PDB file of C-alpha atoms in Angstrom:
ATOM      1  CA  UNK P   1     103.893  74.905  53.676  1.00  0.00           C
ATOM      2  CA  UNK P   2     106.733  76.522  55.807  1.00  0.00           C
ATOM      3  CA  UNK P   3     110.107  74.737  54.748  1.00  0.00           C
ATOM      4  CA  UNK P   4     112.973  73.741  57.149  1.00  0.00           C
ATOM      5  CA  UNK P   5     114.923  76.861  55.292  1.00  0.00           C
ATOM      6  CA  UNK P   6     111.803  79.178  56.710  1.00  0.00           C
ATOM      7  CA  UNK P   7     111.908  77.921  59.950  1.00  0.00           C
ATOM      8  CA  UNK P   8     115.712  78.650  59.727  1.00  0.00           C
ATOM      9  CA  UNK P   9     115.739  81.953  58.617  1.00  0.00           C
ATOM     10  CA  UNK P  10     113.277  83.034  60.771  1.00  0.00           C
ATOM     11  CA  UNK P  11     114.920  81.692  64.344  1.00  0.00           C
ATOM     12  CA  UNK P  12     118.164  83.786  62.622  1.00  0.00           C
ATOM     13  CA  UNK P  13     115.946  86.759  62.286  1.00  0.00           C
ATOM     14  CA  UNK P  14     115.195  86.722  66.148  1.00  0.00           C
ATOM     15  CA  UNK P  15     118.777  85.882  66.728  1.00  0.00           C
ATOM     16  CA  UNK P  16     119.573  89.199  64.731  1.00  0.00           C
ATOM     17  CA  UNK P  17     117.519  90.903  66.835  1.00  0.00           C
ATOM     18  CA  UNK P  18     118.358  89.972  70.112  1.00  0.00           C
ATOM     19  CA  UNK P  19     122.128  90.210  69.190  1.00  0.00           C
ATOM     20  CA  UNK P  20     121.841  93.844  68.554  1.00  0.00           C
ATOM     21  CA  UNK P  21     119.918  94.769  71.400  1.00  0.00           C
ATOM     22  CA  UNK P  22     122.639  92.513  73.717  1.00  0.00           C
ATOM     23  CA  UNK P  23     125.393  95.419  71.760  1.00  0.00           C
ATOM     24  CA  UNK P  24     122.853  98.427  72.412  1.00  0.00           C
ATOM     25  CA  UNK P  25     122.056  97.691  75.838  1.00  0.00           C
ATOM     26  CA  UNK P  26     126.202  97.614  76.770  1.00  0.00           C
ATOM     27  CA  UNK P  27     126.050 101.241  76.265  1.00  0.00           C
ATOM     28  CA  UNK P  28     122.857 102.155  78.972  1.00  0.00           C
ATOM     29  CA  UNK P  29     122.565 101.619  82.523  1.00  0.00           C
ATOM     30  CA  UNK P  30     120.758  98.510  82.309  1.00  0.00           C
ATOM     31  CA  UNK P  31     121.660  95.690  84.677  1.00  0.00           C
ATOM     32  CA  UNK P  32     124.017  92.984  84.014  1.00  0.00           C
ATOM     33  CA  UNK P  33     121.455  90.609  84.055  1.00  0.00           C
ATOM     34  CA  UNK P  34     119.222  91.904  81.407  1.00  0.00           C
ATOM     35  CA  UNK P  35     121.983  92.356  78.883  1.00  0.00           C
ATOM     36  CA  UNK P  36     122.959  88.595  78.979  1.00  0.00           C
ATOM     37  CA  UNK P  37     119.285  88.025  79.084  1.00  0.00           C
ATOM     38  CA  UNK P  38     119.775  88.966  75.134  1.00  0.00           C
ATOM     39  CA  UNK P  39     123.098  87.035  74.430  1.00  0.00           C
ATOM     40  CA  UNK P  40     121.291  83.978  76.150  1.00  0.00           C
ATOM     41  CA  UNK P  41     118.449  84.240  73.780  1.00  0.00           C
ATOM     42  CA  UNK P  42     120.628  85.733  70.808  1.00  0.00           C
ATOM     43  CA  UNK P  43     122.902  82.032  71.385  1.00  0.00           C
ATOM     44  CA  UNK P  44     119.689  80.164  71.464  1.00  0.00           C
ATOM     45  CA  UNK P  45     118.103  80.979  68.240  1.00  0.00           C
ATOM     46  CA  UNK P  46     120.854  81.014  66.113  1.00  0.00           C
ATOM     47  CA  UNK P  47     121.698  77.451  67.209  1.00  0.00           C
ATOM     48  CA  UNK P  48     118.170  76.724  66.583  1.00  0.00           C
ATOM     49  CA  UNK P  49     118.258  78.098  63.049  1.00  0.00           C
ATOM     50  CA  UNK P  50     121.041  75.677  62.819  1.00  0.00           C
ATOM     51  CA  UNK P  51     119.238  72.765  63.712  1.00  0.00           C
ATOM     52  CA  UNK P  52     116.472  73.444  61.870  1.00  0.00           C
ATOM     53  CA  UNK P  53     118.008  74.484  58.513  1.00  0.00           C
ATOM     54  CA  UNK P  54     119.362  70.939  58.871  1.00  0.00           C
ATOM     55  CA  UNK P  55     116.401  69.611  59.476  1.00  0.00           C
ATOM     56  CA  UNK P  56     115.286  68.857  62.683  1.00  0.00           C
ATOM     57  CA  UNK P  57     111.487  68.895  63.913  1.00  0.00           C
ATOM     58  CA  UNK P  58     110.632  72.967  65.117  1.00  0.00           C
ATOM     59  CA  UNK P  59     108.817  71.898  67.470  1.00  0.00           C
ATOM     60  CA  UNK P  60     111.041  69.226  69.327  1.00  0.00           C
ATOM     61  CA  UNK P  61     113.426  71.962  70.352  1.00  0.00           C
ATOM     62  CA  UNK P  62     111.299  75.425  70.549  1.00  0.00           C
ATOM     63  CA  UNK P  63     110.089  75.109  74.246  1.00  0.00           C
ATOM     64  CA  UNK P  64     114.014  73.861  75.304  1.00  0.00           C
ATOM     65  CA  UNK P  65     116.711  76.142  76.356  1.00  0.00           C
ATOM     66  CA  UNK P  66     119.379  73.133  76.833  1.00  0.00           C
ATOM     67  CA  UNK P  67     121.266  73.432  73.169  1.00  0.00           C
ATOM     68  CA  UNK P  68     123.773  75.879  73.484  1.00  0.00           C
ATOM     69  CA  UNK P  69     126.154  74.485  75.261  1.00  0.00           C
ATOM     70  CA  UNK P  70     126.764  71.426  72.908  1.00  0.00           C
ATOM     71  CA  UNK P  71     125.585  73.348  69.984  1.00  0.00           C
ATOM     72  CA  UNK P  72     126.918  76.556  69.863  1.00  0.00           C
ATOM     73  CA  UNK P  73     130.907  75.223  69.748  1.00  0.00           C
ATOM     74  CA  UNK P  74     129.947  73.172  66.713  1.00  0.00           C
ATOM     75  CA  UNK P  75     128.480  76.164  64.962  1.00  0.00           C
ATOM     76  CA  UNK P  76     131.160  78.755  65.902  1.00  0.00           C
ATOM     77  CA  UNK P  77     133.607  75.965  64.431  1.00  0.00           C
ATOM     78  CA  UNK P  78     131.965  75.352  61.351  1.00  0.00           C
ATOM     79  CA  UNK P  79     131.420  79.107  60.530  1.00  0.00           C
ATOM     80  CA  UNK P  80     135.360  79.799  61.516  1.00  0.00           C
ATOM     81  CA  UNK P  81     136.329  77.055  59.132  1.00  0.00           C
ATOM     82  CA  UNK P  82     134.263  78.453  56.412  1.00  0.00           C
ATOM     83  CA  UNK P  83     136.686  81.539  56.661  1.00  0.00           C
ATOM     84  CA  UNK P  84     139.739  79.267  57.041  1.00  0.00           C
ATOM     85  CA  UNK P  85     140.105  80.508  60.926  1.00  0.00           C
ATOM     86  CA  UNK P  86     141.603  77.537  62.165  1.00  0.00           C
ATOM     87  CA  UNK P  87     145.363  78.103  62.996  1.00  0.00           C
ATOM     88  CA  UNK P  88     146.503  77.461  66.025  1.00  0.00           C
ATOM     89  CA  UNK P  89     145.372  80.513  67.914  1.00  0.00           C
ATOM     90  CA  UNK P  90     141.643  79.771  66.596  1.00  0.00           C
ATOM     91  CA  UNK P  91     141.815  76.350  68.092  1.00  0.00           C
ATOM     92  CA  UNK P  92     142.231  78.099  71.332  1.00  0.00           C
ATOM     93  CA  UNK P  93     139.753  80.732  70.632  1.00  0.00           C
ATOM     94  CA  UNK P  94     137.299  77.940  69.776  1.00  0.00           C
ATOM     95  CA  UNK P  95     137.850  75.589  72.813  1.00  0.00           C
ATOM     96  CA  UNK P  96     137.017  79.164  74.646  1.00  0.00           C
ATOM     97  CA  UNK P  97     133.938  79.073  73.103  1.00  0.00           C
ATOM     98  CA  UNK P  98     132.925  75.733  74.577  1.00  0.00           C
ATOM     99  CA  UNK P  99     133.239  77.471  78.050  1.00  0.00           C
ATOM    100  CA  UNK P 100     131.477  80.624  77.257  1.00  0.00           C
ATOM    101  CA  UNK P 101     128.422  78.679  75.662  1.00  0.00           C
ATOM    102  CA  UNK P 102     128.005  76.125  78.836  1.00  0.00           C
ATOM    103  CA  UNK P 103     127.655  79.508  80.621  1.00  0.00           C
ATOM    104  CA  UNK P 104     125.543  81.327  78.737  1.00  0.00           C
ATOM    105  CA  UNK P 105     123.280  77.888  78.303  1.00  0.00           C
ATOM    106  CA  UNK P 106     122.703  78.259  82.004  1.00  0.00           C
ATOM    107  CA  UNK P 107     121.519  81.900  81.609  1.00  0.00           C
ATOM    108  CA  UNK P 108     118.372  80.377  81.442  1.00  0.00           C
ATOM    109  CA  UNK P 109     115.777  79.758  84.619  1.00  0.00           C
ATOM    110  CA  UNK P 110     115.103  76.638  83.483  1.00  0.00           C
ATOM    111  CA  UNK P 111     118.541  74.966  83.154  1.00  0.00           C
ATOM    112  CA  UNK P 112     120.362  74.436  86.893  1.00  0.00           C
ATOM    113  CA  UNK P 113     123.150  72.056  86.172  1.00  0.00           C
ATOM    114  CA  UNK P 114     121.768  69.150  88.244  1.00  0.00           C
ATOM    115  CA  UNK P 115     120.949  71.953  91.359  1.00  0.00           C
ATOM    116  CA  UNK P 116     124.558  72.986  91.695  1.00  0.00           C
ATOM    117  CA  UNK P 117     123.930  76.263  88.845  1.00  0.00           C
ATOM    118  CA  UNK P 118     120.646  77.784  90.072  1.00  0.00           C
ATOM    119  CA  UNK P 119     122.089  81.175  89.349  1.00  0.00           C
ATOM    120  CA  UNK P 120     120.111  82.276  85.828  1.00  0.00           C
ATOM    121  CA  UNK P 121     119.560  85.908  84.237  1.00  0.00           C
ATOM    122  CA  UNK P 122     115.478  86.218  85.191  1.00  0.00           C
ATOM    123  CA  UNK P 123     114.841  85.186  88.465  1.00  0.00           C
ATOM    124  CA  UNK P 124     116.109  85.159  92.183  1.00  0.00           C
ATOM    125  CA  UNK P 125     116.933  81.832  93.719  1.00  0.00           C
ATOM    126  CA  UNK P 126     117.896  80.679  97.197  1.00  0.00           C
ATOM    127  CA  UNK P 127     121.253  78.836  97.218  1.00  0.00           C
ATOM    128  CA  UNK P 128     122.330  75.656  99.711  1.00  0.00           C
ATOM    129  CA  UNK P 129     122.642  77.644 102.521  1.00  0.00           C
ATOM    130  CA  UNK P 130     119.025  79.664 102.112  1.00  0.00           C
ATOM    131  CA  UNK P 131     119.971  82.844 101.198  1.00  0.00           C
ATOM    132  CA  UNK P 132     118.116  84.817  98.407  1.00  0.00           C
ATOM    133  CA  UNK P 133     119.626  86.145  95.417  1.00  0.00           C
ATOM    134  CA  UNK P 134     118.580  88.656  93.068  1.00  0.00           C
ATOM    135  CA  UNK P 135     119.746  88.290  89.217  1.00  0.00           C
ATOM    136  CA  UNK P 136     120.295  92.783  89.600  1.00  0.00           C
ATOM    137  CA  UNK P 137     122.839  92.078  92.301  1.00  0.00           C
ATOM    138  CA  UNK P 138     124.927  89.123  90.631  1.00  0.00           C
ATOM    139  CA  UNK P 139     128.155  88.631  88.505  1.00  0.00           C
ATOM    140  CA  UNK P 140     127.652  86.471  85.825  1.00  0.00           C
ATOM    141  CA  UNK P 141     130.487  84.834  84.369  1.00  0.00           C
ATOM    142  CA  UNK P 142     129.888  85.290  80.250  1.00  0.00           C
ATOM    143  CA  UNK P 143     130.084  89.466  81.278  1.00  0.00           C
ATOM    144  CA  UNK P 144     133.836  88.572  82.378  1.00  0.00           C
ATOM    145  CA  UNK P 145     134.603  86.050  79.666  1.00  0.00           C
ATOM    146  CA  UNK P 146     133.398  88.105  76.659  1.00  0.00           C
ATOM    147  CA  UNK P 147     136.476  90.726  77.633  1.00  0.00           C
ATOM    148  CA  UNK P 148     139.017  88.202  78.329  1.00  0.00           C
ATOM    149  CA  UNK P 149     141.690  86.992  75.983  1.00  0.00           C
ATOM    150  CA  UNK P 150     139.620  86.099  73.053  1.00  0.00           C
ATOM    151  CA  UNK P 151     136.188  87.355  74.121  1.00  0.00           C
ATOM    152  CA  UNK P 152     135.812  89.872  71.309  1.00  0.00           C
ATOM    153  CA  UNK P 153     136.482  87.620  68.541  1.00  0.00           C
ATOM    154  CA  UNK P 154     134.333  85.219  69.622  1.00  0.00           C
ATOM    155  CA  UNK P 155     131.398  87.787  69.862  1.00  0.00           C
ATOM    156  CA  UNK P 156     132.625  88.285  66.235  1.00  0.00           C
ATOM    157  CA  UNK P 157     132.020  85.078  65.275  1.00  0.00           C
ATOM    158  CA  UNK P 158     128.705  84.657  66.915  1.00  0.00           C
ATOM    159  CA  UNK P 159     128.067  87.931  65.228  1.00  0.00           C
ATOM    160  CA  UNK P 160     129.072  86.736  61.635  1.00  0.00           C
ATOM    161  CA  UNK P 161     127.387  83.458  62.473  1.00  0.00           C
ATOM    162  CA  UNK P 162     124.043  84.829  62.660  1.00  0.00           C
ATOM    163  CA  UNK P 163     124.687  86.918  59.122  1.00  0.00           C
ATOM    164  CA  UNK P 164     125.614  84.006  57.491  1.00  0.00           C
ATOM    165  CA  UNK P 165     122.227  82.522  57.745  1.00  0.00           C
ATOM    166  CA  UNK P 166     120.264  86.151  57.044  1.00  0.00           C
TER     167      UNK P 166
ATOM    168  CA  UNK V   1     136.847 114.989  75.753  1.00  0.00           C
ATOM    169  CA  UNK V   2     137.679 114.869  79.566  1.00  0.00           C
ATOM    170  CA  UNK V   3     140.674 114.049  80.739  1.00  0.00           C
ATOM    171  CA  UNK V   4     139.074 110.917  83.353  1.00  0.00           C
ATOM    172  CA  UNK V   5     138.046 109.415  79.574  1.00  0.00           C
ATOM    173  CA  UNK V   6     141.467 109.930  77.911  1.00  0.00           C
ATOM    174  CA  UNK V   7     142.891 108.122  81.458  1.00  0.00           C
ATOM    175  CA  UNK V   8     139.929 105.443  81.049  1.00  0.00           C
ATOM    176  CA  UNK V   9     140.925 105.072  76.777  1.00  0.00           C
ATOM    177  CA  UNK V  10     144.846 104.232  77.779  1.00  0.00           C
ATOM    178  CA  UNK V  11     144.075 101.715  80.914  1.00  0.00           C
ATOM    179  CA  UNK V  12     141.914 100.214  78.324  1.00  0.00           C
ATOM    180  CA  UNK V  13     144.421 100.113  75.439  1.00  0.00           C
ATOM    181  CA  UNK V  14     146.764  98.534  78.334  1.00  0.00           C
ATOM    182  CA  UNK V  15     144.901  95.913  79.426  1.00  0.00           C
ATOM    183  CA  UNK V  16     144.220  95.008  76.106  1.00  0.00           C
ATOM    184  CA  UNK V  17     147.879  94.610  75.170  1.00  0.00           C
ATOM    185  CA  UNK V  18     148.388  93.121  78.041  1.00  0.00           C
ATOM    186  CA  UNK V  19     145.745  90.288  77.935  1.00  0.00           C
ATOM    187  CA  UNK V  20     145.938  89.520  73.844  1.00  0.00           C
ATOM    188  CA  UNK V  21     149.462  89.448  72.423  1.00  0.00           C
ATOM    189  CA  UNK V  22     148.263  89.427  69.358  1.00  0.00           C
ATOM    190  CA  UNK V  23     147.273  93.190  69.335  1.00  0.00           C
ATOM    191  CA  UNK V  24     149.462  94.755  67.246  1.00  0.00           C
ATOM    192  CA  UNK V  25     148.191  98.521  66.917  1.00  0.00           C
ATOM    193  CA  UNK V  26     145.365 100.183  69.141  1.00  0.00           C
ATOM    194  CA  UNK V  27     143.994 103.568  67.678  1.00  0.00           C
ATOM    195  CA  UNK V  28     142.154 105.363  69.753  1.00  0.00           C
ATOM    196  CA  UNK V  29     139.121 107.485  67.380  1.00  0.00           C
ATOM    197  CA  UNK V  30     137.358 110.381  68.949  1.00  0.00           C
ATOM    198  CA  UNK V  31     135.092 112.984  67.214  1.00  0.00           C
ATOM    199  CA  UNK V  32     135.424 116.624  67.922  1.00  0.00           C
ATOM    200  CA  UNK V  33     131.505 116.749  69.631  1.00  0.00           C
ATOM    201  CA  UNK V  34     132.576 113.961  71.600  1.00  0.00           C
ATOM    202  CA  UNK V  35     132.394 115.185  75.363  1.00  0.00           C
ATOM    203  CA  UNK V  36     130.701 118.475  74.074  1.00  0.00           C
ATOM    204  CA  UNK V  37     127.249 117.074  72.934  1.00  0.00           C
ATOM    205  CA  UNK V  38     127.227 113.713  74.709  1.00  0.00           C
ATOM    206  CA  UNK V  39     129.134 112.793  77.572  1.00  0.00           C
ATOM    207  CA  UNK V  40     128.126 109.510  77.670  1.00  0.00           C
ATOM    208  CA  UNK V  41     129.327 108.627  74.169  1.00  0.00           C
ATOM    209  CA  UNK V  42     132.062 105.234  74.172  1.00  0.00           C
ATOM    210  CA  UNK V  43     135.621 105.417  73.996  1.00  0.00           C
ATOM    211  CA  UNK V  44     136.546 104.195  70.487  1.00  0.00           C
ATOM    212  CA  UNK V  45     139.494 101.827  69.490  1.00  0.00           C
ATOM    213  CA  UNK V  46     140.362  99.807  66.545  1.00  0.00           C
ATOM    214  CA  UNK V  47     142.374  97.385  67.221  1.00  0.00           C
ATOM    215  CA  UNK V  48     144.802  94.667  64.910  1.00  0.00           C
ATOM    216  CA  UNK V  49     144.939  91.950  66.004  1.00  0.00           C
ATOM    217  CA  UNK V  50     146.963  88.658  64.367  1.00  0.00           C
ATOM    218  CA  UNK V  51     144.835  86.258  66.226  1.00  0.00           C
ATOM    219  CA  UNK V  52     141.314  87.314  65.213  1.00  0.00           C
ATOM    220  CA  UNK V  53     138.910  86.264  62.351  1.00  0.00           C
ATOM    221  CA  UNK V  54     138.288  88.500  59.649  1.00  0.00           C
ATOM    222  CA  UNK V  55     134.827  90.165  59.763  1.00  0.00           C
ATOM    223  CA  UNK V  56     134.932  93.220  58.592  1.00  0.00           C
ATOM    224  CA  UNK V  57     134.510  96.045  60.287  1.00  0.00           C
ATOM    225  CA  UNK V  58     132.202  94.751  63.308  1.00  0.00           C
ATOM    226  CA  UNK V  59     131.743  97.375  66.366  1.00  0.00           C
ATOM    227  CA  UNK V  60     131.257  95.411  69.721  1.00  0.00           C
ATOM    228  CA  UNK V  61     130.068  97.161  71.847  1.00  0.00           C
ATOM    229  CA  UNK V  62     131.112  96.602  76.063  1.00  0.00           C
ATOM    230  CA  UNK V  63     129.650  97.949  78.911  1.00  0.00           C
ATOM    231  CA  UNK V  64     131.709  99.959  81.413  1.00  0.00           C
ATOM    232  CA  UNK V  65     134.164  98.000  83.959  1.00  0.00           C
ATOM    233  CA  UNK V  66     134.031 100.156  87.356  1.00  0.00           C
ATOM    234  CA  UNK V  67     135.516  96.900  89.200  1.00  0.00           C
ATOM    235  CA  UNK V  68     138.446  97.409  86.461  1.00  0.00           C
ATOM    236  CA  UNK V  69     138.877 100.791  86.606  1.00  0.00           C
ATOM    237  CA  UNK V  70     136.736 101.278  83.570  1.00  0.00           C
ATOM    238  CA  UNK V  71     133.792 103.907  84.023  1.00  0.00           C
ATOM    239  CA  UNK V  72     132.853 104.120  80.615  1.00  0.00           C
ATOM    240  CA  UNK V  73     131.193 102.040  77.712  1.00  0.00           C
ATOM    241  CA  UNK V  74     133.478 101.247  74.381  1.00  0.00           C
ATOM    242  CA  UNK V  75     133.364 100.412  71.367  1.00  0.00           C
ATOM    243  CA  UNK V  76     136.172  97.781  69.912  1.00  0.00           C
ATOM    244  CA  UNK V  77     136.429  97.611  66.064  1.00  0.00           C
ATOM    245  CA  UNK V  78     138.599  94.305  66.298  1.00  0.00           C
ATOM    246  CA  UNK V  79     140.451  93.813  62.763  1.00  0.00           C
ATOM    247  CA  UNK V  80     143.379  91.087  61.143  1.00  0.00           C
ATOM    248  CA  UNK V  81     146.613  92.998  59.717  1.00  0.00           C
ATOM    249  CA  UNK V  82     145.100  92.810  56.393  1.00  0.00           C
ATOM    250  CA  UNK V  83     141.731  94.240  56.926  1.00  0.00           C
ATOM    251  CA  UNK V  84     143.771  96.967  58.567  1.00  0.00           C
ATOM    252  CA  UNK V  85     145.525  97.631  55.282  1.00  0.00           C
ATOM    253  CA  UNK V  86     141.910  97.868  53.808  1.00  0.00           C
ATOM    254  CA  UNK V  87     141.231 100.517  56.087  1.00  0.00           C
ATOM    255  CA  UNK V  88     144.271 102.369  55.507  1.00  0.00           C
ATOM    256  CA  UNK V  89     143.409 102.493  51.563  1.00  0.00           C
ATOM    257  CA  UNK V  90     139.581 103.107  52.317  1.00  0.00           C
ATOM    258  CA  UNK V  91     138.684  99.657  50.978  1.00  0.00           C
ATOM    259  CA  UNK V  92     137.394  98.952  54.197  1.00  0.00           C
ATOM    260  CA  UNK V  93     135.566 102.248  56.089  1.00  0.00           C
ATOM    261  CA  UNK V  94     135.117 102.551  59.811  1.00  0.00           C
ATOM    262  CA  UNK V  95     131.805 104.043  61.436  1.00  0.00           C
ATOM    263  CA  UNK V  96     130.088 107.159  61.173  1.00  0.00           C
ATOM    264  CA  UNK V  97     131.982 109.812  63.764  1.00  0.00           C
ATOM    265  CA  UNK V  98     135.124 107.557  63.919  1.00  0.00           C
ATOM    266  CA  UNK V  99     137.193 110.770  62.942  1.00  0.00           C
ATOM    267  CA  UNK V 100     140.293 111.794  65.000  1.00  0.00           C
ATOM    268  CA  UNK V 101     143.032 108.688  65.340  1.00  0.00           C
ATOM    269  CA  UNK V 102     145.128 108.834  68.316  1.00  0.00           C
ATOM    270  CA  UNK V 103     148.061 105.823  68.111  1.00  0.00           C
ATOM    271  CA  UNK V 104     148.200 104.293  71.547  1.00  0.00           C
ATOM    272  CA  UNK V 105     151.042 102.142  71.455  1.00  0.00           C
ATOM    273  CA  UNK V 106     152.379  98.939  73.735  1.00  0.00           C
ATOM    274  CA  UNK V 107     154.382  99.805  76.167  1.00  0.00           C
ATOM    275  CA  UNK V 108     157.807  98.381  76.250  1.00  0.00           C
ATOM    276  CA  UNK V 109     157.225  96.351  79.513  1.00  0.00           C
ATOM    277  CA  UNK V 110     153.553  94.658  78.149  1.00  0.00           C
ATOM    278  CA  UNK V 111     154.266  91.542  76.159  1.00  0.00           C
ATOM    279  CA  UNK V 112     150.895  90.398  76.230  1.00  0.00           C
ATOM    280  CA  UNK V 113     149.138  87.500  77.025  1.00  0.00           C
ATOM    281  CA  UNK V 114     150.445  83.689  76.927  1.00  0.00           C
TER     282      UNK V 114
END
């Protein structure tokens, strides 16, 4: 029977996997759009491995995008505390994560922000005023964020996050 | 390695110093193929930084930043004081073709950010 631990380690596994294509596709010519694609998912599954090392039901959250934006700050805090990163400088680093991870959640197609955040990674959308938009031709907001003041060390900790549980 | 991607290394170092004050040191690494074989290979810093976690040596990788000045892709080695002193006694080792250090220090008038 496959254990909560399994279920865990495998969701990390993907999590590995998309996190290192996010870092390989940085150095190509691929769009904006499909690089976050990876972070998105890379975010997604290591929250998931999370939630189900602690036991939750696989199934309850594997067809759901909508847990990184309250998950992902909790996990990024517990793994900085477990390498005593918590001065004050890390409390700021960590509130920054809070932002980045409500916009990568939204990465996703399926998660609009109540109709006001159609803009996602995959697909074009029309906004209020009925223009089209392509996800090639936009600027998403984590590819700005992930350079700013504490953008690097939080892709470290997302980055040891996902070794912890492998 | 051209001269646009030494220009492109020290408007990075800059803006890094200027956005984090907690940067320290920024060395720039090249390797002698660099520009020869591939063109399109990163600029390379490590850089110390008070405010980070410890990790290890970690390359991020970031995609170029034409809006920023930036036309090429880089690679960031991030590392606290004291992993840098691991470094410096070859505790710690950095990555394969990380071979020629350049310092590229703060200049007087960049305190950094808030």
């Amino acid at each position: 029977m496959t254990t909560s631990a399994d279920w865990s380690v495998g969701f990390a596994r993907q999590a590995d996997a998309d996190f290192r294509t996010f870092q390989l596709l940085q150095i190509s010519d691929v769009p904006e759009c499909h690089k976050l694609h990876f972070l998105q998912m890379a975010c997604e599954k290591l929250v998931k491995a999370h939630l189900c090392g602690a036991g939750t039901e696989p199934s309850t959250i594997q067809a759901s995008h909508a847990f990184v934006a309250k998950f992902l700050p909790r996990v990024l805090d517990q793994y900085a505390l477990s390498l005593n990163f918590s001065n004050a400088r890390a409390r700021e680093i960590l509130k920054q994560t809070r932002h980045l991870a409500q916009e990568v959640e939204i990465l996703a197609p399926a998660l609009k922000r109540g109709g006001q955040r159609p803009d996602n990674c995959e697909y074009p959308w029309e906004d209020n005023a009925e223009q089209l938009h392509v996800p090639l031709d936009w600027t998403f907001p984590p590819s700005r964020l992930i350079v700013e003041r504490g953008g690097p060390t939080i892709l470290k900790l997302i980055r040891g996050a996902i070794d912890s549980l492998l | 390695m051209a001269k646009d991607r030494v220009d492109a290394a020290r408007e990075l170092a800059r803006k890094h110093y200027e956005i984090e004050s907690g940067i320290t040191r920024i060395i720039r690494f090249t390797n002698p193929a660099d520009g020869q074989i591939d063109r399109a290979e990163p600029i390379k810093l490590l850089e110390v930084n008070e405010n980070t976690v410890p990790s290890g040596v970690m390359p991020l990788f970031f995609g170029p930043a034409p809006a920023s000045g930036i036309d090429y892709s880089s690679v960031i080695v991030e590392v606290t004081p004291d992993e840098y002193k691991k470094i410096e006694s070859l505790e710690l080792t950095l990555p394969v073709g990380w071979i020629d250090g350049e310092e590229m220090p703060r200049s007087p008038q960049c305190h950094g950010g808030a």
